[in-house]
Short mmCIF file of C-alpha atoms in Angstrom, two decimals:
data_model
loop_
_atom_site.label_atom_id
_atom_site.label_comp_id
_atom_site.label_asym_id
_atom_site.label_seq_id
_atom_site.Cartn_x
_atom_site.Cartn_y
_atom_site.Cartn_z
CA MET A 120 -74.38 1.76 147.05
CA ALA A 121 -73.97 -1.22 149.29
CA GLY A 122 -77.28 -2.93 149.61
CA THR A 123 -79.36 -5.87 150.58
CA ASP A 124 -78.82 -9.23 148.89
CA THR A 125 -80.09 -8.45 145.42
CA SER A 126 -79.62 -12.02 144.30
CA ILE A 127 -83.13 -12.22 145.70
CA ARG A 128 -84.53 -10.80 142.55
CA GLN A 129 -87.61 -9.18 144.02
CA ILE A 130 -85.40 -6.56 145.67
CA PRO A 131 -84.39 -3.55 143.56
CA ASP A 132 -80.70 -2.65 143.47
CA ASN A 133 -81.24 0.61 145.34
CA THR A 134 -82.78 -1.05 148.40
CA PRO A 135 -80.84 0.09 151.48
CA LEU A 136 -79.08 -2.50 153.63
CA ALA A 137 -81.78 -3.85 155.93
CA PRO A 138 -81.58 -5.09 159.51
CA VAL A 139 -81.56 -8.81 160.22
CA ILE A 140 -84.89 -10.08 161.58
CA VAL A 141 -84.46 -12.68 164.33
CA LEU A 142 -87.52 -14.71 165.30
CA VAL A 143 -86.85 -16.24 168.70
CA ARG A 144 -88.57 -19.58 169.34
CA PRO A 145 -91.44 -18.92 166.91
CA GLN A 146 -94.32 -21.34 167.36
CA LEU A 147 -96.50 -21.58 164.25
CA GLY A 148 -95.00 -22.08 160.81
CA GLU A 149 -97.88 -20.06 159.43
CA ASN A 150 -96.69 -17.04 161.39
CA ILE A 151 -93.11 -17.47 160.18
CA GLY A 152 -94.46 -17.36 156.63
CA MET A 153 -96.48 -14.22 157.36
CA CYS A 154 -93.36 -12.60 158.82
CA ALA A 155 -91.37 -13.42 155.67
CA ARG A 156 -94.09 -11.83 153.61
CA ALA A 157 -94.10 -8.67 155.74
CA MET A 158 -90.29 -8.49 155.48
CA LEU A 159 -90.19 -8.84 151.70
CA ASN A 160 -92.97 -6.24 151.36
CA CYS A 161 -90.52 -3.81 152.92
CA GLY A 162 -87.36 -5.00 151.14
CA VAL A 163 -86.00 -6.79 154.22
CA THR A 164 -84.50 -10.16 153.32
CA GLU A 165 -82.31 -11.66 156.05
CA LEU A 166 -84.25 -13.93 158.40
CA ARG A 167 -82.78 -15.87 161.32
CA LEU A 168 -84.67 -18.39 163.41
CA VAL A 169 -83.82 -19.40 166.95
CA ALA A 170 -85.09 -22.86 167.87
CA PRO A 171 -88.38 -22.82 165.94
CA ARG A 172 -90.83 -24.95 167.94
CA ASP A 173 -91.97 -27.16 165.06
CA GLY A 174 -88.55 -27.66 163.48
CA TRP A 175 -87.25 -26.37 160.19
CA PRO A 176 -87.94 -26.39 157.28
CA ASN A 177 -91.65 -26.08 157.86
CA PRO A 178 -94.13 -26.50 154.98
CA ASP A 179 -96.74 -24.33 156.75
CA ALA A 180 -94.29 -21.42 156.59
CA VAL A 181 -93.81 -21.82 152.86
CA ALA A 182 -97.56 -22.01 152.27
CA SER A 183 -98.34 -18.81 154.18
CA ALA A 184 -95.40 -16.83 152.77
CA SER A 185 -97.26 -16.35 149.44
CA GLY A 186 -94.13 -16.08 147.35
CA ALA A 187 -91.88 -14.63 150.05
CA GLY A 188 -90.74 -18.17 150.83
CA ILE A 189 -87.70 -17.30 148.74
CA LEU A 190 -86.31 -15.73 151.94
CA PHE A 191 -86.18 -19.20 153.49
CA ASP A 192 -83.46 -20.29 151.05
CA SER A 193 -80.98 -18.14 152.92
CA ALA A 194 -82.60 -18.20 156.39
CA LYS A 195 -80.32 -19.55 159.11
CA VAL A 196 -81.38 -21.53 162.16
CA TYR A 197 -79.64 -21.22 165.54
CA ALA A 198 -79.94 -23.04 168.83
CA THR A 199 -79.66 -19.92 170.98
CA THR A 200 -80.33 -16.21 170.67
CA ALA A 201 -76.72 -15.48 171.62
CA GLU A 202 -75.48 -17.43 168.61
CA ALA A 203 -77.99 -15.75 166.32
CA VAL A 204 -76.70 -12.27 167.17
CA ALA A 205 -73.01 -13.09 167.58
CA ASP A 206 -71.89 -11.22 164.44
CA LEU A 207 -74.11 -8.17 165.02
CA ASP A 208 -73.07 -4.83 166.54
CA PHE A 209 -76.43 -3.37 167.41
CA VAL A 210 -79.44 -5.37 168.53
CA LEU A 211 -82.95 -4.21 169.38
CA ALA A 212 -85.45 -6.25 171.37
CA THR A 213 -89.16 -5.81 170.68
CA THR A 214 -91.11 -6.17 173.88
CA ALA A 215 -94.17 -4.50 175.31
CA ARG A 216 -93.65 -5.73 178.81
CA ASP A 217 -92.19 -3.64 181.56
CA ARG A 218 -89.03 -5.37 182.64
CA ASP A 219 -86.96 -5.24 185.71
CA MET A 220 -83.97 -4.49 183.56
CA VAL A 221 -82.26 -1.23 182.76
CA LYS A 222 -82.38 -0.67 179.01
CA ASP A 223 -83.23 2.39 176.97
CA VAL A 224 -86.30 2.45 174.76
CA MET A 225 -86.40 3.66 171.13
CA THR A 226 -89.51 4.13 169.01
CA ALA A 227 -89.59 2.25 165.71
CA GLU A 228 -88.82 5.54 163.92
CA GLU A 229 -85.79 6.31 166.07
CA ALA A 230 -84.57 2.75 165.61
CA ALA A 231 -84.97 3.05 161.85
CA ARG A 232 -82.79 6.16 161.74
CA GLU A 233 -80.15 4.52 163.92
CA ILE A 234 -80.05 1.43 161.70
CA HIS A 235 -79.72 3.47 158.51
CA LYS A 236 -76.88 5.43 160.10
CA ARG A 237 -75.03 2.32 161.20
CA HIS A 238 -75.54 0.61 157.83
CA ALA A 239 -74.45 3.54 155.66
CA GLY A 240 -71.61 2.43 153.38
CA ARG A 241 -71.71 -1.18 154.56
CA SER A 242 -72.40 -4.31 152.56
CA VAL A 243 -73.20 -6.74 155.39
CA PRO A 244 -75.79 -5.98 158.08
CA VAL A 245 -74.60 -5.29 161.62
CA CYS A 246 -78.02 -4.46 163.07
CA GLY A 247 -80.69 -6.95 164.10
CA ILE A 248 -84.14 -6.93 165.67
CA LEU A 249 -85.40 -9.66 168.02
CA PHE A 250 -89.03 -10.79 168.09
CA GLY A 251 -90.24 -13.23 170.74
CA PRO A 252 -92.58 -16.22 170.55
CA GLU A 253 -96.23 -15.51 169.75
CA ARG A 254 -97.58 -16.43 173.13
CA SER A 255 -95.07 -15.16 175.63
CA GLY A 256 -92.73 -12.69 173.95
CA LEU A 257 -89.01 -12.46 174.60
CA GLU A 258 -87.54 -13.79 177.80
CA ASN A 259 -85.30 -11.68 180.00
CA ASP A 260 -82.24 -13.60 178.84
CA ASP A 261 -83.00 -12.66 175.24
CA VAL A 262 -83.60 -9.02 176.13
CA ALA A 263 -80.30 -8.94 178.04
CA LEU A 264 -78.47 -9.46 174.71
CA ALA A 265 -79.94 -6.29 173.22
CA ASP A 266 -78.61 -2.75 173.23
CA MET A 267 -82.05 -1.17 173.38
CA ILE A 268 -85.75 -1.91 173.53
CA LEU A 269 -87.74 -1.12 170.39
CA ASN A 270 -91.23 0.09 171.15
CA ILE A 271 -94.01 0.71 168.63
CA PRO A 272 -96.17 3.44 170.16
CA LEU A 273 -99.76 2.25 169.72
CA ASN A 274 -103.09 2.85 171.43
CA PRO A 275 -102.21 2.07 175.06
CA GLY A 276 -105.70 0.63 175.59
CA PHE A 277 -105.20 -1.99 172.88
CA SER A 278 -101.60 -2.37 171.89
CA SER A 279 -101.06 -6.08 171.36
CA LEU A 280 -99.97 -6.99 167.85
CA ASN A 281 -99.59 -10.42 166.37
CA LEU A 282 -96.08 -11.45 165.37
CA ALA A 283 -96.33 -10.70 161.64
CA GLN A 284 -97.92 -7.32 162.30
CA ALA A 285 -95.13 -6.38 164.69
CA VAL A 286 -92.59 -7.39 162.02
CA LEU A 287 -94.53 -5.44 159.39
CA LEU A 288 -94.67 -2.18 161.37
CA THR A 289 -91.02 -2.47 162.35
CA CYS A 290 -89.83 -3.16 158.80
CA TYR A 291 -92.12 -0.49 157.36
CA SER A 292 -90.75 2.08 159.80
CA TRP A 293 -87.27 1.15 158.67
CA LEU A 294 -88.25 1.47 154.99
CA SER A 295 -90.09 4.76 155.51
CA ALA A 296 -87.06 6.38 157.11
CA GLN A 297 -85.11 6.11 153.86
CA ASN A 298 -87.52 5.67 151.02
CA PRO A 299 -85.51 4.46 148.02
CA PHE A 300 -88.00 6.15 145.70
CA GLU A 301 -87.33 9.56 147.14
CA GLY A 302 -83.58 8.95 146.93
CA THR A 303 -82.82 10.53 150.28
CA ALA A 304 -79.55 8.81 151.11
CA PHE A 305 -77.99 9.16 154.50
CA PRO A 306 -74.49 10.59 154.49
CA PRO A 307 -71.89 7.83 154.34
CA ALA A 308 -70.44 6.76 157.67
CA PRO A 309 -67.07 8.31 158.45
CA GLU A 310 -64.02 6.16 157.95
CA GLU A 311 -64.14 4.20 161.14
CA ASN A 312 -60.89 3.12 162.59
CA ASP A 313 -61.09 -0.36 163.94
CA ASN A 314 -60.44 0.68 167.54
CA GLU A 315 -63.56 2.77 167.70
CA ALA A 316 -65.76 0.30 165.87
CA PRO A 317 -68.47 -1.27 168.00
CA ALA A 318 -67.67 -4.71 169.35
CA SER A 319 -69.73 -7.49 167.83
CA LYS A 320 -72.07 -9.38 170.14
CA GLY A 321 -69.81 -12.40 169.69
CA GLU A 322 -66.79 -10.47 170.96
CA ILE A 323 -68.73 -9.36 174.01
CA GLU A 324 -70.00 -12.91 174.49
CA ASN A 325 -66.40 -14.23 174.47
CA LEU A 326 -65.43 -11.69 177.07
CA LEU A 327 -68.38 -12.62 179.25
CA GLN A 328 -67.73 -16.34 178.87
CA ARG A 329 -64.23 -15.79 180.09
CA LEU A 330 -65.34 -13.62 183.00
CA GLU A 331 -67.92 -16.24 183.95
CA GLU A 332 -65.29 -19.00 183.99
CA GLU A 333 -63.01 -16.99 186.21
CA LEU A 334 -65.87 -16.12 188.54
CA ASP A 335 -66.91 -19.77 188.71
CA LYS A 336 -63.38 -20.82 189.61
CA ARG A 337 -63.55 -18.40 192.51
CA ARG A 338 -67.08 -19.34 193.59
CA PHE A 339 -68.32 -15.82 193.00
CA PHE A 340 -71.85 -17.13 192.74
CA ARG A 341 -72.63 -18.10 196.29
CA SER A 342 -75.69 -20.20 195.50
CA PRO A 343 -77.00 -21.97 192.40
CA GLU A 344 -80.25 -19.98 192.74
CA GLN A 345 -78.45 -16.68 192.65
CA ARG A 346 -76.28 -17.51 189.65
CA PRO A 347 -78.68 -17.00 186.70
CA THR A 348 -79.99 -13.66 187.96
CA LEU A 349 -76.58 -12.25 188.72
CA LEU A 350 -75.21 -13.50 185.41
CA ARG A 351 -78.11 -11.94 183.55
CA ASN A 352 -77.50 -8.62 185.25
CA ILE A 353 -73.83 -8.72 184.35
CA ARG A 354 -74.64 -9.65 180.75
CA ASN A 355 -77.26 -6.97 180.54
CA PHE A 356 -74.78 -4.33 181.65
CA PHE A 357 -72.07 -5.25 179.16
CA PHE A 358 -74.37 -5.86 176.20
CA ARG A 359 -76.05 -2.51 176.52
CA SER A 360 -72.81 -0.65 177.20
CA GLY A 361 -71.99 0.20 173.59
CA MET A 362 -68.53 -1.33 174.02
CA THR A 363 -65.97 -0.87 171.23
CA LYS A 364 -63.60 -3.52 169.90
CA GLN A 365 -60.70 -1.78 171.62
CA GLU A 366 -62.59 -1.82 174.91
CA THR A 367 -63.17 -5.58 174.75
CA ARG A 368 -59.41 -5.99 174.36
CA THR A 369 -58.77 -3.68 177.31
CA LEU A 370 -61.24 -5.60 179.47
CA HIS A 371 -59.61 -8.90 178.50
CA GLY A 372 -56.34 -7.37 179.64
CA ILE A 373 -57.90 -6.22 182.90
CA ILE A 374 -59.26 -9.69 183.64
CA SER A 375 -55.88 -11.26 182.86
CA SER A 376 -54.20 -8.78 185.15
CA LEU A 377 -56.64 -9.13 188.04
CA VAL A 378 -56.45 -12.91 188.11
CA GLU A 379 -52.66 -12.84 188.26
CA LYS A 380 -50.86 -12.86 191.54
CA LYS A 381 -49.68 -9.49 192.76
CA ARG A 382 -46.14 -8.76 191.66
CA SER A 383 -45.55 -6.04 194.20
CA GLY A 384 -47.13 -4.23 197.14
CA MET B 13 -109.28 18.83 171.48
CA ALA B 14 -111.98 17.18 169.45
CA GLY B 15 -111.41 13.47 169.35
CA THR B 16 -112.50 10.07 168.29
CA ASP B 17 -115.48 8.40 169.93
CA THR B 18 -114.11 7.90 173.41
CA SER B 19 -117.23 6.07 174.50
CA ILE B 20 -115.16 3.17 173.21
CA ARG B 21 -113.26 2.97 176.41
CA GLN B 22 -110.02 1.55 174.99
CA ILE B 23 -109.31 4.90 173.32
CA PRO B 24 -107.65 7.58 175.45
CA ASP B 25 -109.26 11.03 175.49
CA ASN B 26 -106.35 12.64 173.70
CA THR B 27 -106.66 10.43 170.61
CA PRO B 28 -106.93 12.67 167.52
CA LEU B 29 -110.03 12.38 165.34
CA ALA B 30 -109.36 9.43 163.07
CA PRO B 31 -110.47 8.79 159.48
CA VAL B 32 -113.36 6.43 158.75
CA ILE B 33 -112.24 3.05 157.42
CA VAL B 34 -114.51 1.75 154.64
CA LEU B 35 -114.18 -1.93 153.68
CA VAL B 36 -115.74 -2.36 150.26
CA ARG B 37 -117.29 -5.80 149.62
CA PRO B 38 -114.99 -7.62 152.06
CA GLN B 39 -115.07 -11.39 151.64
CA LEU B 40 -113.91 -13.25 154.76
CA GLY B 41 -115.26 -12.38 158.19
CA GLU B 42 -111.90 -13.32 159.60
CA ASN B 43 -110.28 -10.51 157.63
CA ILE B 44 -112.86 -7.99 158.84
CA GLY B 45 -111.95 -8.97 162.40
CA MET B 46 -108.24 -8.57 161.72
CA CYS B 47 -108.93 -5.13 160.23
CA ALA B 48 -110.82 -4.08 163.37
CA ARG B 49 -107.90 -5.20 165.45
CA ALA B 50 -105.42 -3.22 163.33
CA MET B 51 -107.65 -0.13 163.56
CA LEU B 52 -108.00 -0.28 167.32
CA ASN B 53 -104.23 -0.81 167.69
CA CYS B 54 -103.86 2.63 166.13
CA GLY B 55 -106.77 4.34 167.89
CA VAL B 56 -109.02 4.29 164.79
CA THR B 57 -112.60 3.34 165.67
CA GLU B 58 -115.13 4.09 162.92
CA LEU B 59 -115.67 1.14 160.57
CA ARG B 60 -118.09 1.06 157.63
CA LEU B 61 -118.84 -2.01 155.55
CA VAL B 62 -120.12 -1.98 151.97
CA ALA B 63 -122.02 -5.17 151.04
CA PRO B 64 -119.95 -7.69 153.00
CA ARG B 65 -120.07 -10.94 151.03
CA ASP B 66 -121.08 -13.21 153.92
CA GLY B 67 -123.60 -10.82 155.47
CA TRP B 68 -123.47 -8.96 158.74
CA PRO B 69 -123.06 -9.54 161.67
CA ASN B 70 -120.48 -12.25 161.12
CA PRO B 71 -119.27 -14.44 164.02
CA ASP B 72 -115.93 -15.10 162.27
CA ALA B 73 -115.22 -11.40 162.42
CA VAL B 74 -115.85 -11.25 166.16
CA ALA B 75 -113.65 -14.29 166.75
CA SER B 76 -110.66 -12.89 164.87
CA ALA B 77 -110.95 -9.37 166.27
CA SER B 78 -109.42 -10.49 169.59
CA GLY B 79 -111.20 -7.90 171.67
CA ALA B 80 -111.48 -5.24 168.98
CA GLY B 81 -114.95 -6.57 168.17
CA ILE B 82 -116.20 -3.66 170.24
CA LEU B 83 -115.82 -1.59 167.04
CA PHE B 84 -118.58 -3.66 165.46
CA ASP B 85 -121.17 -2.23 167.89
CA SER B 86 -121.02 1.05 166.03
CA ALA B 87 -120.04 -0.25 162.57
CA LYS B 88 -122.52 0.68 159.81
CA VAL B 89 -123.36 -1.40 156.76
CA TYR B 90 -124.17 0.15 153.35
CA ALA B 91 -125.35 -1.26 150.05
CA THR B 92 -123.07 0.89 147.91
CA THR B 93 -119.75 2.71 148.25
CA ALA B 94 -121.44 5.98 147.27
CA GLU B 95 -123.79 5.73 150.25
CA ALA B 96 -120.92 4.82 152.58
CA VAL B 97 -119.00 8.01 151.76
CA ALA B 98 -121.94 10.38 151.30
CA ASP B 99 -121.25 12.39 154.48
CA LEU B 100 -117.46 12.62 153.95
CA ASP B 101 -115.52 15.57 152.48
CA PHE B 102 -112.28 13.85 151.57
CA VAL B 103 -111.94 10.24 150.48
CA LEU B 104 -108.82 8.27 149.65
CA ALA B 105 -108.82 5.02 147.67
CA THR B 106 -106.14 2.41 148.41
CA THR B 107 -105.11 0.64 145.28
CA ALA B 108 -101.85 -0.80 144.03
CA ARG B 109 -102.94 -1.08 140.43
CA ASP B 110 -102.15 1.46 137.78
CA ARG B 111 -105.46 2.79 136.62
CA ASP B 112 -106.55 4.51 133.51
CA MET B 113 -107.99 7.29 135.59
CA VAL B 114 -106.72 10.78 136.30
CA LYS B 115 -106.29 10.95 140.04
CA ASP B 116 -103.45 12.26 142.12
CA VAL B 117 -101.50 9.87 144.31
CA MET B 118 -100.53 10.53 147.92
CA THR B 119 -98.23 8.43 150.06
CA ALA B 120 -99.65 7.17 153.34
CA GLU B 121 -97.59 9.83 155.15
CA GLU B 122 -98.89 12.69 153.00
CA ALA B 123 -102.43 11.40 153.43
CA ALA B 124 -101.95 11.27 157.18
CA ARG B 125 -100.92 14.91 157.31
CA GLU B 126 -103.84 15.93 155.10
CA ILE B 127 -106.32 14.08 157.33
CA HIS B 128 -104.94 15.63 160.51
CA LYS B 129 -105.22 19.06 158.87
CA ARG B 130 -108.81 18.52 157.77
CA HIS B 131 -109.82 17.07 161.14
CA ALA B 132 -108.29 19.81 163.28
CA GLY B 133 -110.93 21.29 165.54
CA ARG B 134 -113.68 18.94 164.38
CA SER B 135 -115.66 16.41 166.40
CA VAL B 136 -117.04 14.28 163.55
CA PRO B 137 -114.79 12.73 160.89
CA VAL B 138 -114.94 14.09 157.34
CA CYS B 139 -112.16 11.92 155.91
CA GLY B 140 -112.43 8.29 154.89
CA ILE B 141 -110.24 5.61 153.33
CA LEU B 142 -111.55 2.90 150.98
CA PHE B 143 -110.15 -0.63 150.92
CA GLY B 144 -111.26 -3.11 148.25
CA PRO B 145 -112.13 -6.82 148.44
CA GLU B 146 -109.31 -9.22 149.27
CA ARG B 147 -109.14 -10.85 145.87
CA SER B 148 -109.65 -8.09 143.37
CA GLY B 149 -109.19 -4.73 145.06
CA LEU B 150 -111.35 -1.67 144.39
CA GLU B 151 -113.25 -1.35 141.15
CA ASN B 152 -112.99 1.72 138.97
CA ASP B 153 -116.42 2.87 140.09
CA ASP B 154 -115.27 2.86 143.70
CA VAL B 155 -112.05 4.69 142.88
CA ALA B 156 -114.02 7.29 140.95
CA LEU B 157 -115.64 8.36 144.24
CA ALA B 158 -112.29 9.22 145.79
CA ASP B 159 -110.41 12.51 145.81
CA MET B 160 -107.02 10.88 145.68
CA ILE B 161 -105.26 7.54 145.50
CA LEU B 162 -103.42 6.49 148.66
CA ASN B 163 -100.29 4.56 147.92
CA ILE B 164 -98.14 2.75 150.44
CA PRO B 165 -94.64 2.78 148.98
CA LEU B 166 -93.36 -0.81 149.37
CA ASN B 167 -90.81 -3.01 147.65
CA PRO B 168 -91.98 -2.78 144.02
CA GLY B 169 -90.94 -6.40 143.46
CA PHE B 170 -93.28 -7.66 146.16
CA SER B 171 -95.85 -5.10 147.18
CA SER B 172 -99.06 -7.03 147.70
CA LEU B 173 -100.43 -6.76 151.22
CA ASN B 174 -103.32 -8.61 152.70
CA LEU B 175 -106.31 -6.53 153.68
CA ALA B 176 -105.58 -6.26 157.41
CA GLN B 177 -101.94 -5.38 156.76
CA ALA B 178 -102.96 -2.60 154.37
CA VAL B 179 -105.35 -1.27 157.02
CA LEU B 180 -102.61 -1.54 159.67
CA LEU B 181 -99.98 0.38 157.68
CA THR B 182 -102.50 3.05 156.68
CA CYS B 183 -103.79 3.55 160.22
CA TYR B 184 -100.27 3.44 161.66
CA SER B 185 -99.12 6.11 159.20
CA TRP B 186 -102.03 8.27 160.32
CA LEU B 187 -101.17 7.70 163.98
CA SER B 188 -97.44 8.29 163.47
CA ALA B 189 -98.05 11.70 161.91
CA GLN B 190 -99.46 12.98 165.21
CA ASN B 191 -98.85 10.34 167.81
CA PRO B 192 -100.14 11.12 171.30
CA PHE B 193 -99.04 7.72 172.54
CA GLU B 194 -95.30 8.05 172.14
CA GLY B 195 -93.73 7.16 175.42
CA THR B 196 -97.08 6.15 176.87
CA ALA B 197 -97.60 2.78 175.23
CA PHE B 198 -94.69 1.63 177.25
CA PRO B 199 -95.79 1.53 180.86
CA PRO B 200 -94.63 4.59 182.75
CA ALA B 201 -91.38 4.11 184.60
CA PRO B 202 -92.13 2.62 188.00
CA GLU B 203 -90.94 4.26 191.16
CA GLU B 204 -87.31 3.52 190.74
CA ASN B 205 -86.01 1.21 193.34
CA ASP B 206 -82.54 1.97 194.45
CA ASN B 207 -81.07 -0.95 192.51
CA GLU B 208 -82.09 0.52 189.20
CA ALA B 209 -81.15 4.09 189.99
CA PRO B 210 -78.19 5.36 188.03
CA ALA B 211 -74.91 5.24 189.87
CA SER B 212 -73.56 8.63 190.85
CA LYS B 213 -70.34 9.69 189.20
CA GLY B 214 -68.75 9.43 192.66
CA GLU B 215 -69.76 5.79 192.96
CA ILE B 216 -68.27 5.06 189.56
CA GLU B 217 -65.16 7.01 190.53
CA ASN B 218 -64.74 4.88 193.68
CA LEU B 219 -65.04 1.74 191.62
CA LEU B 220 -62.46 2.99 189.14
CA GLN B 221 -60.06 4.07 191.89
CA ARG B 222 -60.19 0.62 193.29
CA LEU B 223 -59.72 -1.02 189.90
CA GLU B 224 -56.77 1.27 189.23
CA GLU B 225 -55.11 0.29 192.53
CA GLU B 226 -55.48 -3.38 191.79
CA LEU B 227 -54.14 -2.92 188.29
CA ASP B 228 -51.17 -0.95 189.61
CA LYS B 229 -50.39 -3.71 192.09
CA ARG B 230 -50.21 -6.12 189.16
CA ARG B 231 -48.26 -3.79 186.85
CA PHE B 232 -51.05 -3.76 184.32
CA PHE B 233 -49.72 -0.52 182.90
CA ARG B 234 -46.51 -1.59 181.24
CA SER B 235 -45.04 1.88 180.84
CA PRO B 236 -45.60 5.24 182.51
CA GLU B 237 -46.32 6.75 179.08
CA GLN B 238 -49.07 4.26 178.37
CA ARG B 239 -50.79 4.65 181.74
CA PRO B 240 -52.76 7.89 181.28
CA THR B 241 -54.15 6.92 177.88
CA LEU B 242 -55.24 3.46 178.94
CA LEU B 243 -56.73 4.78 182.15
CA ARG B 244 -58.63 7.41 180.27
CA ASN B 245 -60.05 4.77 177.93
CA ILE B 246 -61.15 2.61 180.84
CA ARG B 247 -62.73 5.59 182.60
CA ASN B 248 -64.44 6.67 179.42
CA PHE B 249 -66.01 3.26 178.97
CA PHE B 250 -67.40 3.00 182.50
CA PHE B 251 -68.55 6.61 182.76
CA ARG B 252 -70.54 6.45 179.54
CA SER B 253 -71.97 2.99 180.27
CA GLY B 254 -75.06 4.17 182.12
CA MET B 255 -74.18 1.99 185.09
CA THR B 256 -76.72 1.57 187.90
CA LYS B 257 -76.00 1.55 191.64
CA GLN B 258 -76.60 -2.19 191.72
CA GLU B 259 -74.15 -2.69 188.88
CA THR B 260 -71.39 -0.80 190.69
CA ARG B 261 -71.89 -3.19 193.63
CA THR B 262 -71.79 -6.20 191.29
CA LEU B 263 -68.57 -4.94 189.71
CA HIS B 264 -67.00 -4.38 193.14
CA GLY B 265 -67.89 -8.01 193.87
CA ILE B 266 -66.36 -9.14 190.60
CA ILE B 267 -63.11 -7.32 191.32
CA SER B 268 -62.96 -8.81 194.83
CA SER B 269 -63.54 -12.24 193.40
CA LEU B 270 -61.02 -11.99 190.58
CA VAL B 271 -58.21 -10.81 192.82
CA GLU B 272 -58.75 -13.70 195.24
CA LYS B 273 -56.91 -16.93 194.84
CA LYS B 274 -58.85 -19.67 193.12
CA ARG B 275 -60.72 -21.87 195.55
CA SER B 276 -61.22 -24.71 193.13
CA GLY B 277 -60.35 -25.76 189.57
#
């Protein structure tokens, strides 16, 4: 079965294909190390970092990873969250805060099942989970890139987790949903034809970049103050829409058509 | 329903009766604090300490508990593990090591179900879970007091957890088996303002009618045969997108803008 990168030798061959863990603007190297440890505990190996505050590589991270620092050999660093998720089809944002943004919420268990379903039969991950900085959590612009919110249902009177604990519970929920020791494999995904395959975040980003350019040319954004909010709302809508590859092509065609001069009428 | 000590005000009334967490000869106060935090995250409130190395109370524990130090007010300290479990009916020992001792093993999920079953209808806990010292884990004499071994099935190539993480996964497994907080940890949906309300199908239909007209004016549909299929795909995308009222207005604005002549560039 297709699986996680087993060149990392601590991962058994039958480990299911895990989601990518994306730490957005993490602050302390020590916490990055603790996250790596929590990931490897659960057989999750692909770590991406967006603009880590103290730079990268970070010796504090290696020290606190207690042997899981091996994940850092293949960890990639990105300048923006958009770049970090560009090749992914399905992205979850972990956030406890109520947001003025329309996005469905999944529990960690529901998310785990969805990820296993989307990864069945694949060899490269297409699902990722975003975790925000220790102090402030994800910003609205990060959350706008996600398909859904992932919520870990804890004691509502005391629900704040530190970063590594949030990563641990999320990864453990994923592992528990398809325990390799019990051998309960999910049915393989049907042969997907390319048209119906989900668009990658990068394909949606390209579409939105193009739309933004056209809107700028036409001064759609009346004031500089209004621009970021409106743009975020537009991005939020398209990123959560579950758009397919075919639909991005259709929308490119629609934009091309609308910006042309009328040929009749 | 009988429940956990709700005099600890961070625990909602509907919290099920949790197991007692017994830390056997814990070493660092900081770790005891982190354990308290993990417990309270999951609505678990009764902590017992067996011969804590650095004595008790311990200011390091309070500092690292981040508000969960309230559990220490009712925490009891014992000289031996046997005394700490004397009033309990069912005790689980957490240990990763293979032991030369005949004792059945339960996963954290199986243990959770067993605890919920034994606690149904009770008001005082009869189940407890033993955790050993950070460095060495439980000794055989501690394990001998338990009914069963509790095992958390992790990546066999990298399964060591720190103490607070072991407590977190164990308590979370207990909570997950009968979680009263699902859907509540996330703040309840606010009174929906009109902007976030879902668009009616009629509003989406209006938007699509308008888009269709503009596309027809520009001969977007190259052939009459192609038109119904493409239109259906476009309609399908927007109808399943979960669009809000605000988003229909934004998309109307986008169409208006795109069909205008460029004002600059």
